[in-house]
XYZ file of C-alpha atoms in Angstrom:
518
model
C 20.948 -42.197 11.791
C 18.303 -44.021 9.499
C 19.345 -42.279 5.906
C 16.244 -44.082 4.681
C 14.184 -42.166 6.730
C 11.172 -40.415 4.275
C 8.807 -39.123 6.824
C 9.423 -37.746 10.523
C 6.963 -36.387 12.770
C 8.412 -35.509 16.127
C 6.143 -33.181 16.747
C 5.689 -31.853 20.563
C 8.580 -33.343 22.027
C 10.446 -30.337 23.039
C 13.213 -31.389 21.112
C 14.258 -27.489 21.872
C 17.383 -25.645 20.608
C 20.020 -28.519 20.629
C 17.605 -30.842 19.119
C 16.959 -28.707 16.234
C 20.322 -28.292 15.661
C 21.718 -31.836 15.843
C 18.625 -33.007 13.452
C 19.797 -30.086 10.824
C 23.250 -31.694 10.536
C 21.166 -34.658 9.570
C 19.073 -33.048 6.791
C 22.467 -31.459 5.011
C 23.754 -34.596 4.762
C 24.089 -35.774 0.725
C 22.607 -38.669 1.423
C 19.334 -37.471 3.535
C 16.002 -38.757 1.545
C 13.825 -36.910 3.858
C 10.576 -35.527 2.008
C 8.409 -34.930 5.080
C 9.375 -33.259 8.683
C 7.137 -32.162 11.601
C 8.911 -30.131 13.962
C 5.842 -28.103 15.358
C 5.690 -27.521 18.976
C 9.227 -28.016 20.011
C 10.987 -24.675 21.353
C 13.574 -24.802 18.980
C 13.761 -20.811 19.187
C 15.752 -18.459 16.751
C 19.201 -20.272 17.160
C 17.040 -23.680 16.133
C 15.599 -22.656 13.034
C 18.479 -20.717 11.994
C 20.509 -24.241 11.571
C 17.861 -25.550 10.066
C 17.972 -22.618 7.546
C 21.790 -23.285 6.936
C 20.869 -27.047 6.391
C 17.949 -26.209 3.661
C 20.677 -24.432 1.574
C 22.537 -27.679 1.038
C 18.984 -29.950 0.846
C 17.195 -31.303 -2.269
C 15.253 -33.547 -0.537
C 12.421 -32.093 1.968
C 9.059 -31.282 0.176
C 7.316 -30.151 3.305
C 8.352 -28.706 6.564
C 6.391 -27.708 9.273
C 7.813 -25.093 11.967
C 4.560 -24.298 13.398
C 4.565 -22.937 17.247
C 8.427 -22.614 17.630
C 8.923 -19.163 19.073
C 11.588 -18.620 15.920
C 11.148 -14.843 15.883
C 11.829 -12.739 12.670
C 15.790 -13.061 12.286
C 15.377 -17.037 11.802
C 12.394 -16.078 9.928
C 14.240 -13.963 7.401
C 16.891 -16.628 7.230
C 14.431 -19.480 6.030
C 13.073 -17.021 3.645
C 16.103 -16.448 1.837
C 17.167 -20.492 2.038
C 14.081 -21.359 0.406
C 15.540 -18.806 -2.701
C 18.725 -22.284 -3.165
C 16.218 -24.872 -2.159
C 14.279 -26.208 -5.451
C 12.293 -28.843 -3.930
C 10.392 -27.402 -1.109
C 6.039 -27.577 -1.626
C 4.711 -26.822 1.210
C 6.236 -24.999 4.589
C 4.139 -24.021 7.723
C 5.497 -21.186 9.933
C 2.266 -20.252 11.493
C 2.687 -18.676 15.313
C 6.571 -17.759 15.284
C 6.500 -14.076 15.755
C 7.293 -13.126 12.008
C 7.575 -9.905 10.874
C 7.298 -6.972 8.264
C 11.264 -8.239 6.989
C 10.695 -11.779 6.479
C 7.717 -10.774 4.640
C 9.633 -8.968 2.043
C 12.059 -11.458 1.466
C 9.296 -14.160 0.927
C 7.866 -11.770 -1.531
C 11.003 -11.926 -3.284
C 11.976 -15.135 -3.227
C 8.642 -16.743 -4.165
C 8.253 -14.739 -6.857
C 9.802 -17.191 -9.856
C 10.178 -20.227 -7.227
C 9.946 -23.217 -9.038
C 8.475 -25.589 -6.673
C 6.829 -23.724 -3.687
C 3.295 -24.206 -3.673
C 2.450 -23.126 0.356
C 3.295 -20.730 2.693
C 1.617 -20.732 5.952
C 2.177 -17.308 8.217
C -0.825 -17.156 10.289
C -0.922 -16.171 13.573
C 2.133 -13.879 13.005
C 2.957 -10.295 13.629
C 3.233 -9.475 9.923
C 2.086 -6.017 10.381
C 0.748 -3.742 7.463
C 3.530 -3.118 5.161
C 4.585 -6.543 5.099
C 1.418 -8.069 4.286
C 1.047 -6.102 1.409
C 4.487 -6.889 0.570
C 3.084 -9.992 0.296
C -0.243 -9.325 -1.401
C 1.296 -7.318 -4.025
C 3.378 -10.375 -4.853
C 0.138 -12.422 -5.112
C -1.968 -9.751 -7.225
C 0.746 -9.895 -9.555
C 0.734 -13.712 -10.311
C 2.378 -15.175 -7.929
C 2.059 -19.549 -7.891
C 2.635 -20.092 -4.268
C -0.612 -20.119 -2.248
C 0.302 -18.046 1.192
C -1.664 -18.119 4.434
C -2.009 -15.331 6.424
C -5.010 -15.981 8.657
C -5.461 -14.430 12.227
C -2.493 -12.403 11.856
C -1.316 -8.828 13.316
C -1.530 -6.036 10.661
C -0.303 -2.883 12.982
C 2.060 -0.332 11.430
C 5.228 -0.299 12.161
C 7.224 2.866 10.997
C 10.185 0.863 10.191
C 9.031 -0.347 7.458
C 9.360 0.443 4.156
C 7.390 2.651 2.699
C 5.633 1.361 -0.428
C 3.570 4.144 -0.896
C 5.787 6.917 -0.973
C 9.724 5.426 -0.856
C 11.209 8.600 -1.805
C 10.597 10.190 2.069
C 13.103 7.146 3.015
C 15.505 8.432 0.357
C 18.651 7.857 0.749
C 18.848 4.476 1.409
C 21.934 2.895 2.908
C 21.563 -1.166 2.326
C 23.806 -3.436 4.031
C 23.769 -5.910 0.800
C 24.916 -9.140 3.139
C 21.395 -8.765 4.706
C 18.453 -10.658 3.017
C 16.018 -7.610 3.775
C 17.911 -5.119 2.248
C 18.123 -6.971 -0.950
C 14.475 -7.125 -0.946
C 13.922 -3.562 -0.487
C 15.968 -3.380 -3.265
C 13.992 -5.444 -5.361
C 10.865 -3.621 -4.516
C 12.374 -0.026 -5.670
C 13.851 -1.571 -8.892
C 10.001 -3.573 -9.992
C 8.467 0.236 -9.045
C 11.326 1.639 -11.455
C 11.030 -0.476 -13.658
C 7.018 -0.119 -14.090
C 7.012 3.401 -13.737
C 10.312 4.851 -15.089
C 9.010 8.576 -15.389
C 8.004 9.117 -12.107
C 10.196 6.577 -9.833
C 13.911 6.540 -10.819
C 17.589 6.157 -8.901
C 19.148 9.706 -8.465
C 22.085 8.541 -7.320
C 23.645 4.984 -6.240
C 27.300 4.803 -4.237
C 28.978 1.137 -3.427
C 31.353 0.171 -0.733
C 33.267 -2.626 -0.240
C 33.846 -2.050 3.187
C 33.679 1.177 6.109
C 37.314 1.311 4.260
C 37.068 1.173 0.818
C 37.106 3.871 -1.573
C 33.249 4.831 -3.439
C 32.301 3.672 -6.503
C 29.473 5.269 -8.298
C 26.888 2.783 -9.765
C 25.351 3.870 -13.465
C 21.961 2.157 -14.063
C 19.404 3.449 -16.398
C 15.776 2.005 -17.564
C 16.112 0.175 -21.241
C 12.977 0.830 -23.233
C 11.488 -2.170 -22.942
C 11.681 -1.034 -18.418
C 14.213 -3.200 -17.531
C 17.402 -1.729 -14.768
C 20.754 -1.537 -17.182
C 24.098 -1.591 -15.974
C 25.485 1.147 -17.897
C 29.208 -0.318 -17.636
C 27.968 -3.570 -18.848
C 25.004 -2.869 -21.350
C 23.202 -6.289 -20.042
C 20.566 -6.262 -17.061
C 22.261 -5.290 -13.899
C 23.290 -7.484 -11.000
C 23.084 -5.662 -7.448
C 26.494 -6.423 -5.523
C 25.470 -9.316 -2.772
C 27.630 -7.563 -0.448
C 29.163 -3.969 0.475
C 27.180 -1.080 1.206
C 24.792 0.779 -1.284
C 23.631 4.362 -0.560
C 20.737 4.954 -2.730
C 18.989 8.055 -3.599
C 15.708 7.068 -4.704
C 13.178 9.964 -6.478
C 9.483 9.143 -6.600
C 6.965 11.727 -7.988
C 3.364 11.581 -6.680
C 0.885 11.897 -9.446
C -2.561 11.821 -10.143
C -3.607 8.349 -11.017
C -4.739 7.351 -14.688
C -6.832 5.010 -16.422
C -4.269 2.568 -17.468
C -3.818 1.974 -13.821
C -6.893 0.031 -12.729
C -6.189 -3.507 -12.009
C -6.084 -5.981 -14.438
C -9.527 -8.164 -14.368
C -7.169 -11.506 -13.867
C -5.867 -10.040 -10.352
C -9.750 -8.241 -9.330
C -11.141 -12.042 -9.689
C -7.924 -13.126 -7.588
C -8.757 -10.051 -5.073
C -12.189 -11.417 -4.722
C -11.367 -15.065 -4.519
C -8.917 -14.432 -1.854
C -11.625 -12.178 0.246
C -13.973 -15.578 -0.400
C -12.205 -17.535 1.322
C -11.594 -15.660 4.775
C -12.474 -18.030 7.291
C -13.521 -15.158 10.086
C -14.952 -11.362 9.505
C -11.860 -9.722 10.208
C -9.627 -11.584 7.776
C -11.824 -11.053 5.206
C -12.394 -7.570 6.076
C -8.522 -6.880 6.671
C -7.484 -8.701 3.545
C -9.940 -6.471 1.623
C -8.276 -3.454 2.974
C -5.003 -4.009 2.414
C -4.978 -5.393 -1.094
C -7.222 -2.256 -1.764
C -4.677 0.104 -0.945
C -2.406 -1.273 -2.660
C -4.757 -0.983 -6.545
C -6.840 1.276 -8.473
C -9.876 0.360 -10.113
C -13.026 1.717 -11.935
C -16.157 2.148 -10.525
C -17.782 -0.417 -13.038
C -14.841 -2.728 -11.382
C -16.191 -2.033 -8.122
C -19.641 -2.639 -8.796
C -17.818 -5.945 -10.093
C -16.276 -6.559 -6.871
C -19.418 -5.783 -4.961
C -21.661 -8.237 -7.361
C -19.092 -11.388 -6.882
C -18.853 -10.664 -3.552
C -22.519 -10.676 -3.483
C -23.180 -13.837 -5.109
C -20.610 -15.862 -3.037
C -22.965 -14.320 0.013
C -19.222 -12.935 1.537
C -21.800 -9.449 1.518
C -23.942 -10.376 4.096
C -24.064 -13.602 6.162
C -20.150 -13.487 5.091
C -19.670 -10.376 7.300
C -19.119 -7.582 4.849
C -21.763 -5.188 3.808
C -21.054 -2.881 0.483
C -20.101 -0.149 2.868
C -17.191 -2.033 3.405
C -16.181 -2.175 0.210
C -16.851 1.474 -0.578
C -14.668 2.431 2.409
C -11.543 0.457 1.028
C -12.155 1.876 -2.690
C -13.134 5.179 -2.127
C -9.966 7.128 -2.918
C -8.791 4.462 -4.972
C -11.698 5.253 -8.143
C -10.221 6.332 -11.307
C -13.245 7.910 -12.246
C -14.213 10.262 -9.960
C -16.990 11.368 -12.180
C -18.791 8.203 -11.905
C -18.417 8.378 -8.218
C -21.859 9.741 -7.324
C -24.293 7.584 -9.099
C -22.012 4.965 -7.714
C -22.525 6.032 -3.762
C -26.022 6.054 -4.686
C -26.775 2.367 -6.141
C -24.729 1.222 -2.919
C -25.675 2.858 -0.077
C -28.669 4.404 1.142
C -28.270 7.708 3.064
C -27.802 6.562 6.558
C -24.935 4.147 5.147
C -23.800 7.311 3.356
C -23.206 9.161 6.578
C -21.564 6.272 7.801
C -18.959 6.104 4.768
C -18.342 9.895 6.008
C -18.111 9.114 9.753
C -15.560 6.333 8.874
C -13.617 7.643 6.048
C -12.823 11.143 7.718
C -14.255 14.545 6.471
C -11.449 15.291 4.854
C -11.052 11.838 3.088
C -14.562 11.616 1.933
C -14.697 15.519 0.516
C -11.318 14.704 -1.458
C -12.185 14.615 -5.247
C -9.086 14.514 -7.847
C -11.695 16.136 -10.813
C -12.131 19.510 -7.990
C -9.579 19.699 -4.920
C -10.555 23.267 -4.784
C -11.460 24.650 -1.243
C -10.066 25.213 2.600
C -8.016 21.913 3.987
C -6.803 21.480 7.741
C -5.072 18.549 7.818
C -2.687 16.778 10.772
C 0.276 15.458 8.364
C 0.610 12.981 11.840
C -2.419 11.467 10.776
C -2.170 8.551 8.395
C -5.615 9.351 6.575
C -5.013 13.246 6.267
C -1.178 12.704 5.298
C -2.852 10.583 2.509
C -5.272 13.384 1.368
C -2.302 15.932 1.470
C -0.038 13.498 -0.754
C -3.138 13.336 -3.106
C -3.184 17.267 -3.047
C -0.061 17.019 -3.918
C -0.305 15.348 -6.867
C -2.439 17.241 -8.515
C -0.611 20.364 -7.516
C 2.751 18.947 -9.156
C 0.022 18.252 -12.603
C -1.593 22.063 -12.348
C 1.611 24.251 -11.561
C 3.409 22.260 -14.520
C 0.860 22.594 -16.746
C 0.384 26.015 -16.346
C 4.067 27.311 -15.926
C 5.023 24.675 -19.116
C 1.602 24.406 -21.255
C -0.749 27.255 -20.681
C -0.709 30.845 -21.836
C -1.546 32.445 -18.796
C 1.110 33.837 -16.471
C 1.331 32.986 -12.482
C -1.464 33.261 -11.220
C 0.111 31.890 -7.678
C -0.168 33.941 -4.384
C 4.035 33.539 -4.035
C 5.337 33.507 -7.392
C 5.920 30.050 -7.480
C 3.214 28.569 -9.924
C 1.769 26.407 -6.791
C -2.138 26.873 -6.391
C -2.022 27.126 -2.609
C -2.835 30.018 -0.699
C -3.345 31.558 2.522
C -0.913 28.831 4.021
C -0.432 28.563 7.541
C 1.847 25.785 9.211
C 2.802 25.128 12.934
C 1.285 28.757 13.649
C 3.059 30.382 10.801
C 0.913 32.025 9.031
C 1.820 32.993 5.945
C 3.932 29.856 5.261
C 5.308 29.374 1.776
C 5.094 26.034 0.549
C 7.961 25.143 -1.590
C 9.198 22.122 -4.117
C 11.595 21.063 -0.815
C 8.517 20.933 1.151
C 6.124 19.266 -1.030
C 9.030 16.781 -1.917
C 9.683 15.729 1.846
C 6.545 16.138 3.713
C 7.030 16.542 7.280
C 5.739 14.195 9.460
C 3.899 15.953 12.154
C 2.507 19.826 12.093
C -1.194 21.036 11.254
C -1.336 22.227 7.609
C -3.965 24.567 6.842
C -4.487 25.841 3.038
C -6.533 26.915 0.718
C -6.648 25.359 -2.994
C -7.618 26.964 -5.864
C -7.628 24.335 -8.850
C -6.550 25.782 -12.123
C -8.307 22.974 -14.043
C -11.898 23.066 -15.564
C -13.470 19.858 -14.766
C -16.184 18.437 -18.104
C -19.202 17.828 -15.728
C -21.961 16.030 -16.917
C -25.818 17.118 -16.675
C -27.240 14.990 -13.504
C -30.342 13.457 -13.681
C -32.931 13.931 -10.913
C -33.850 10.318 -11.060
C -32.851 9.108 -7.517
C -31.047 12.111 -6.419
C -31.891 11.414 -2.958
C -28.818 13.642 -1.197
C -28.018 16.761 -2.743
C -24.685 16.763 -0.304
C -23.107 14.206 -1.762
C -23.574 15.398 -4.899
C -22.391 18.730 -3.829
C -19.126 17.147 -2.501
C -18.370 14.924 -5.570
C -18.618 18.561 -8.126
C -17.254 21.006 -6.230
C -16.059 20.125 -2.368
C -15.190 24.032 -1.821
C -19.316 24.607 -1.628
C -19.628 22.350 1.668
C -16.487 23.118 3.455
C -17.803 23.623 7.293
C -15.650 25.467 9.916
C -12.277 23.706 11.071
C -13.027 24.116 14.867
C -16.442 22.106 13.940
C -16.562 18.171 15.242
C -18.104 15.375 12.578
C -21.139 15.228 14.610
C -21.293 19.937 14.092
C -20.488 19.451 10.537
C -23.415 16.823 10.075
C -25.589 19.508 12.391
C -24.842 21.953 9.724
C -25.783 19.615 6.817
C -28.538 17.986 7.905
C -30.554 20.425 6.088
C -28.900 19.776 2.298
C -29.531 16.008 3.183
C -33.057 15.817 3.766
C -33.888 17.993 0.569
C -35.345 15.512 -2.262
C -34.934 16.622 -5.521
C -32.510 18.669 -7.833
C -34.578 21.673 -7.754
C -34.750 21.870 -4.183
C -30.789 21.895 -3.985
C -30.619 24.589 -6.740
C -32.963 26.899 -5.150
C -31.300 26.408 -1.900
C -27.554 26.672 -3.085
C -28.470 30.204 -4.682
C -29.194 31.311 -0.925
C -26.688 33.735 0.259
C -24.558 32.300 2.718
C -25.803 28.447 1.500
C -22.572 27.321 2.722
């Protein structure tokens, strides 16, 4: 072979599985000079790119490397991923159309995250499905260098994923160390430890050898400056790269604060990547996800909304600012700005909308008032969210007042909680407990009441532009527009037709003193 080779392009010449392999025993040799190789369109299949991936361990010589259209399927994927972690001279790689998944996702996440030379990652036209493409956004939001591609892709959910948002209902963890994705799960539990250390922290961690060896128990603990310790040690600690690790991993849900909006660096980064989507349902996709990943303000939405509006992505881009108020809407930090918000946005057929799309139950949810009747399918990924919001604030009240307050229990069970009337799977009656709460179940209708032991500070509103009493209604106190359970969105809307077409604050006060108003 030419060892002076620089630049090969053998691109469709369905070079398939053998190829691929005899031209990786080229690139590990020491004395390969190869910067540039095209292998897109060949059929080299999983067993192709996976010598490949041996031979990039050993290479310090390709800059760019395009697997485009291979068929390589997520095992190679995940094996390129974590080559590219020993290979400090790769730019630019293309892996667009290769049937990569939520794992190799995770693992680029990790990798690229203090890569020295990487610059692109192409993954378009891949299966990446939801988790993992936040996996990857996440990485980006927080400042990663590589530029990653991720256009036409599949975002499904796939419930074998991790579970970002609430890791603790995958607790424990047993990770197979030798495999790439279980390191990066890993990772992603110690960065949330590490940035949250009072409300995400290892209960418990057990290492094995082998199936054979005896169990050692792992002591960790966060330093004050939220870094992972090894406690044997006293220096930063090293996860074993093999053995097994059984992890018991405790993450509290609580209500979100201030301090956690996103920084203004990573909103302009949000709305530069939206910019740039090439169709509407990238860009709308891409909005979504990174989303629900942050919090923000509502003066950082109206931020959003105006850059957005500028680069005209709001309007002949494809998105309209209902868009953007259905991927922020339970992700405001200040709920009490919420209303005057909804109004400078939306008028009030693009309010009903929001409601039509968001889910009664979403839309009512308010983390100043939670008070009021909930029915909520914990099978359903929207009203699972609102119940893991609920919970949050229940975890807040029932410590505040068992811990901080001086009244006594003013619960319907003795237990502090502020839920009552409970009914689960046809039980009425149902307690709900600190084991329930903790690990959710997955499927069952959960009916409740909640009665909020906090005072919320409500401002005066002005009657300037109050042009639908409802909403305001739902942002101060959702218990006073609660319709039946058995009613449909389109009953409910029957119902409320009335409160929307009233015009003015006095209106809504004279009619919310009727009896029976609700």
């Amino acid at each position: 072979l030419n060892c002076k080779l620089v630049n090969l392009n053998i691109s469709e010449n369905s070079i398939g599985v053998d190829g691929c392999i005899e031209l990786s025993k080229y690139v590990s040799l020491s004395n390969c000079i190869l910067e540039i190789l095209n292998l897109s369109w060949n059929n080299i299949g999983a067993d192709g790119a996976i010598a490949l991936a041996n031979s990039l361990t050993i290479n310090q010589s390709l800059i760019q490397l395009d697997l485009s259209f291979n068929a390589i399927q997520d095992i190679s994927g995940q094996r390129i991923a974590t080559a590219i972690g020993s290979n400090k001279k790769l730019q630019l790689i293309n892996l667009a159309q290769n049937n990569i998944g939520f794992r190799s996702c995770f693992i680029f996440a990790k990798v690229l995250k203090d890569h020295p030379s990487m610059k692109s990652l192409d993954l378009s036209t891949n299966p990446l499905t939801e988790s993992g493409a936040k996996s990857i956004f996440r990485a980006i939001l927080r400042g990663l260098h590589c530029i990653v591609t991720m256009r036409d892709c599949n975002y499904h959910v796939d419930a074998n994923a991790f579970n970002h948002t609430n890791p603790s209902e995958d607790s424990p963890y047993i990770l197979d160390m030798s495999e790439p994705y279980n390191m990066a799960i890993l990772n992603e539990l110690i960065v949330m430890a590490e940035e949250d250390p009072i409300n995400c922290r290892f209960a418990n961690i057990t290492w094995k050898e082998s199936l054979r060896s005896n169990v050692e128990i792992v002591r960790i603990y966060p330093s004050v400056d939220k870094v992972i310790m090894d406690k044997s040690t006293g220096n930063k600690w090293v996860p074993p790269s093999n053995g097994i690790l059984k992890i018991e991993f405790e993450y509290s849900i609580v209500v979100p604060t201030i301090n956690l909006s996103i920084e203004h660096k990573a909103l302009n980064l949000l709305a530069l990547i939206v910019t740039n989507g090439k169709t509407e349902l990238d860009t709308k996709n891409w909005l979504r996800l990174m989303c629900s990943d942050i919090y923000c303000t509502t003066s950082q939405a109206e931020y959003l909304i105006d850059i957005l509006t500028e680069k005209k992505v709001i309007g002949a881009g494809g998105l309209s600012k209902l868009d953007i108020l259905k991927c922020v809407w339970d992700r405001i930090l200040d709920p009490e700005n919420l209303f005057d918000f909804l109004c400078n946005n939306l008028d009030q057929k693009a309010r009903k909308d929001l409601i039509y799309t968001l889910s009664f139950e979403k839309f009512k949810f308010n983390w100043l008032n939670p008070s009021g009747h909930w029915r909520l399918d914990l099978s359903n990924e929207t009203q699972r969210a609102v119940m893991t919001q609920i919970i949050a604030i229940s975890n807040l009240e029932s410590e505040y007042s068992k811990n901080s307050s001086k009244h006594g229990d003013t619960s319907q069970y003795g237990n502090w909680y502020n839920f009552r009337n409970v009914k689960y799977v046809q039980i009425n009656d149902f307690i709900i407990t600190k084991e329930f709460l903790t690990n959710l179940p997955k499927k069952g209708i959960l009916q409740f009441d909640y009665i909020s032991t906090s005072r919320p500070n409500v401002k005066a509103m002005r009657s300037a532009g109050f042009s639908s009493p409802l909403t305001a209604s739902r942002m101060n106190s959702p218990h006073n527009v609660v319709a039946s359970n058995s009613d449909s969105y389109e009953e409910r809307f029957d119902k409320d037709e009335e409160i929307i077409m009233l015009d003015n604050i006095n209106e809504l006060s004279n009619y919310m003193s009727k009896p029976n108003s609700t």
